[in-house]
Amino acid sequence: PANARRKVTVMPTIIRPPALKPGDLIAISALSSGHEVEVMAEYDRGVAELEAMGFRVRPSPLTDVSKAWWWGAARPADVGRELTELSADPEVRAIWSLTGGRFALSYLDAIDDDVISANPKPLIGMSDISVLNLAIHAKTGLVTFHADSLVFGVSEWHDLPGDGRARQAEVYRRVMTSTEPIGAL
């Protein structure tokens, strides 16, 4: 009806995560599907790509192939807790998704948004991770990155023709390390 009151939702202030520096630690996290023995070579190639860009890489506990629960990395509360803990960890400077999947919706309520807001860092991933990126941005204002996951993404850069691998790595490095607004790159 014409006289109905509309609820106005106010977006939080935009929070841009700090730029990474060479030597910063990137945590690889299984934020949706769990790790699988069949993709260990792809995992290793993806880690090698990030290390070649100058970053240190550490797998988070839920990337352990024995932790998988159904089609997810672990029980929903455990995945939400791990994301919150990685966000609070001062040594971790970015969180990179292992892969996509179909699990992120199951633990959105298990993430501590206050911890995410207080410890802004790049969250990188695609596919199912888009749900996570959008939810975190809507609740906290944190700018997240819809970009290649480690497995089925970064691990495949070596297949790009010509100098595609080097160009891809350079674009990611520039976006992750720039202190300029993204549009200025």
XYZ file of C-alpha atoms in Angstrom:
185
model
C 0.000 0.000 0.000
C 0.986 3.592 -0.553
C 1.110 4.394 3.159
C 3.283 1.397 4.119
C 6.596 2.229 5.763
C 9.691 0.939 4.060
C 12.558 -0.393 6.067
C 15.785 1.332 5.086
C 18.920 -0.750 5.315
C 22.118 1.182 5.880
C 25.252 -0.352 4.430
C 28.280 -0.413 6.684
C 31.247 1.791 5.861
C 33.446 0.326 3.130
C 36.579 -1.271 4.607
C 39.468 -1.873 2.207
C 41.869 -4.489 3.551
C 45.511 -3.449 3.913
C 47.785 -4.123 0.964
C 50.019 -7.165 1.207
C 53.794 -6.938 1.219
C 56.372 -9.454 0.009
C 56.826 -12.101 2.679
C 53.310 -11.706 4.097
C 51.529 -14.898 5.117
C 48.540 -16.148 3.128
C 46.442 -18.834 4.816
C 44.849 -21.373 2.504
C 41.457 -22.263 3.938
C 38.876 -24.863 2.940
C 35.900 -22.493 3.100
C 33.525 -24.777 1.211
C 34.482 -28.163 -0.240
C 37.119 -30.118 1.590
C 40.551 -30.991 0.283
C 40.833 -34.160 -1.770
C 43.801 -36.466 -2.296
C 43.069 -36.416 -6.052
C 43.983 -32.719 -6.322
C 47.190 -32.660 -4.255
C 49.299 -31.858 -7.359
C 47.026 -28.894 -8.155
C 47.269 -27.736 -4.545
C 51.074 -27.873 -4.683
C 51.136 -25.935 -7.994
C 48.838 -23.260 -6.553
C 50.993 -22.859 -3.457
C 54.097 -22.615 -5.670
C 52.450 -19.812 -7.684
C 51.678 -17.778 -4.553
C 55.193 -18.345 -3.224
C 56.647 -17.262 -6.592
C 54.711 -14.016 -6.139
C 56.719 -13.460 -2.951
C 54.231 -14.589 -0.292
C 54.533 -17.208 2.423
C 51.750 -19.798 2.406
C 50.313 -21.859 5.243
C 47.483 -24.374 5.007
C 44.795 -23.958 7.642
C 43.817 -26.994 9.715
C 40.639 -27.754 7.738
C 42.610 -28.262 4.514
C 43.609 -31.637 5.991
C 41.975 -34.242 3.721
C 40.865 -36.254 6.763
C 38.716 -33.371 8.066
C 36.115 -33.433 5.266
C 32.490 -33.788 6.350
C 30.020 -34.846 3.665
C 30.628 -32.415 0.797
C 32.151 -29.751 3.044
C 35.522 -29.150 4.642
C 34.120 -29.832 8.141
C 30.957 -29.274 10.143
C 29.512 -25.803 9.488
C 30.346 -24.437 12.949
C 33.959 -25.601 12.555
C 34.381 -23.872 9.179
C 32.889 -20.639 10.543
C 35.143 -20.848 13.595
C 38.243 -21.409 11.454
C 37.444 -18.403 9.251
C 36.959 -16.268 12.356
C 40.231 -17.533 13.883
C 42.170 -16.892 10.669
C 40.724 -13.385 10.604
C 41.864 -12.766 14.174
C 45.361 -14.239 13.626
C 47.745 -11.255 13.332
C 50.303 -13.314 11.383
C 47.787 -14.135 8.632
C 47.611 -11.230 6.184
C 45.177 -12.790 3.649
C 42.823 -15.774 3.431
C 42.752 -17.632 0.102
C 40.085 -20.213 -0.586
C 41.229 -23.730 -1.362
C 38.342 -24.252 -3.801
C 34.655 -23.508 -4.231
C 31.856 -25.968 -3.650
C 28.366 -25.802 -2.202
C 28.737 -25.273 1.515
C 29.203 -21.591 2.435
C 25.531 -20.910 3.167
C 25.625 -23.479 5.952
C 27.917 -21.505 8.259
C 27.292 -17.797 7.645
C 25.770 -17.509 11.124
C 28.901 -19.086 12.688
C 31.207 -16.258 11.550
C 31.999 -13.521 14.075
C 31.398 -10.383 12.011
C 32.931 -8.158 14.698
C 36.223 -10.087 14.437
C 36.141 -9.781 10.631
C 35.527 -6.018 10.863
C 38.251 -5.491 13.460
C 40.824 -7.472 11.438
C 40.287 -6.623 7.772
C 42.263 -8.779 5.387
C 41.757 -9.925 1.818
C 39.412 -12.878 1.421
C 39.925 -14.437 -1.994
C 37.871 -17.062 -3.780
C 35.139 -17.829 -6.284
C 32.225 -20.142 -6.963
C 30.537 -20.879 -3.620
C 32.911 -18.407 -1.952
C 30.934 -15.640 -3.718
C 28.192 -16.228 -1.144
C 30.740 -15.706 1.618
C 32.223 -12.620 -0.072
C 28.809 -11.005 -0.478
C 27.608 -11.848 3.047
C 30.783 -10.557 4.685
C 30.723 -7.376 2.610
C 27.042 -6.758 3.385
C 27.521 -7.264 7.127
C 30.919 -5.634 7.651
C 31.707 -3.464 4.629
C 34.935 -5.427 4.001
C 36.005 -5.428 0.372
C 36.577 -9.050 -0.631
C 37.962 -10.501 -3.854
C 36.041 -12.670 -6.306
C 39.087 -14.304 -7.863
C 40.702 -17.656 -8.580
C 40.594 -20.236 -5.827
C 43.882 -22.026 -5.203
C 42.817 -25.378 -6.695
C 41.008 -25.077 -10.049
C 42.269 -21.520 -10.452
C 45.733 -20.411 -9.395
C 46.981 -23.968 -9.911
C 46.000 -23.747 -13.582
C 47.921 -20.583 -14.456
C 50.739 -22.728 -15.851
C 48.349 -23.840 -18.627
C 47.830 -20.299 -19.929
C 49.310 -19.761 -23.402
C 52.388 -17.620 -24.043
C 53.151 -15.229 -21.229
C 49.665 -15.678 -19.737
C 50.960 -17.180 -16.500
C 53.317 -14.258 -15.855
C 50.649 -11.686 -16.772
C 48.078 -13.352 -14.507
C 50.527 -13.425 -11.582
C 51.425 -9.773 -12.160
C 47.781 -8.654 -12.130
C 47.116 -10.515 -8.887
C 50.323 -9.171 -7.324
C 49.411 -5.596 -8.290
C 45.878 -5.855 -6.898
C 47.018 -7.527 -3.673
C 49.975 -5.217 -2.972
C 48.757 -1.863 -4.257
C 47.994 0.948 -1.867
C 46.049 2.684 -4.653
C 42.283 2.241 -4.988
C 41.462 -0.722 -7.234
C 40.070 1.508 -10.020
C 43.379 3.412 -10.189
C 45.393 0.324 -11.171
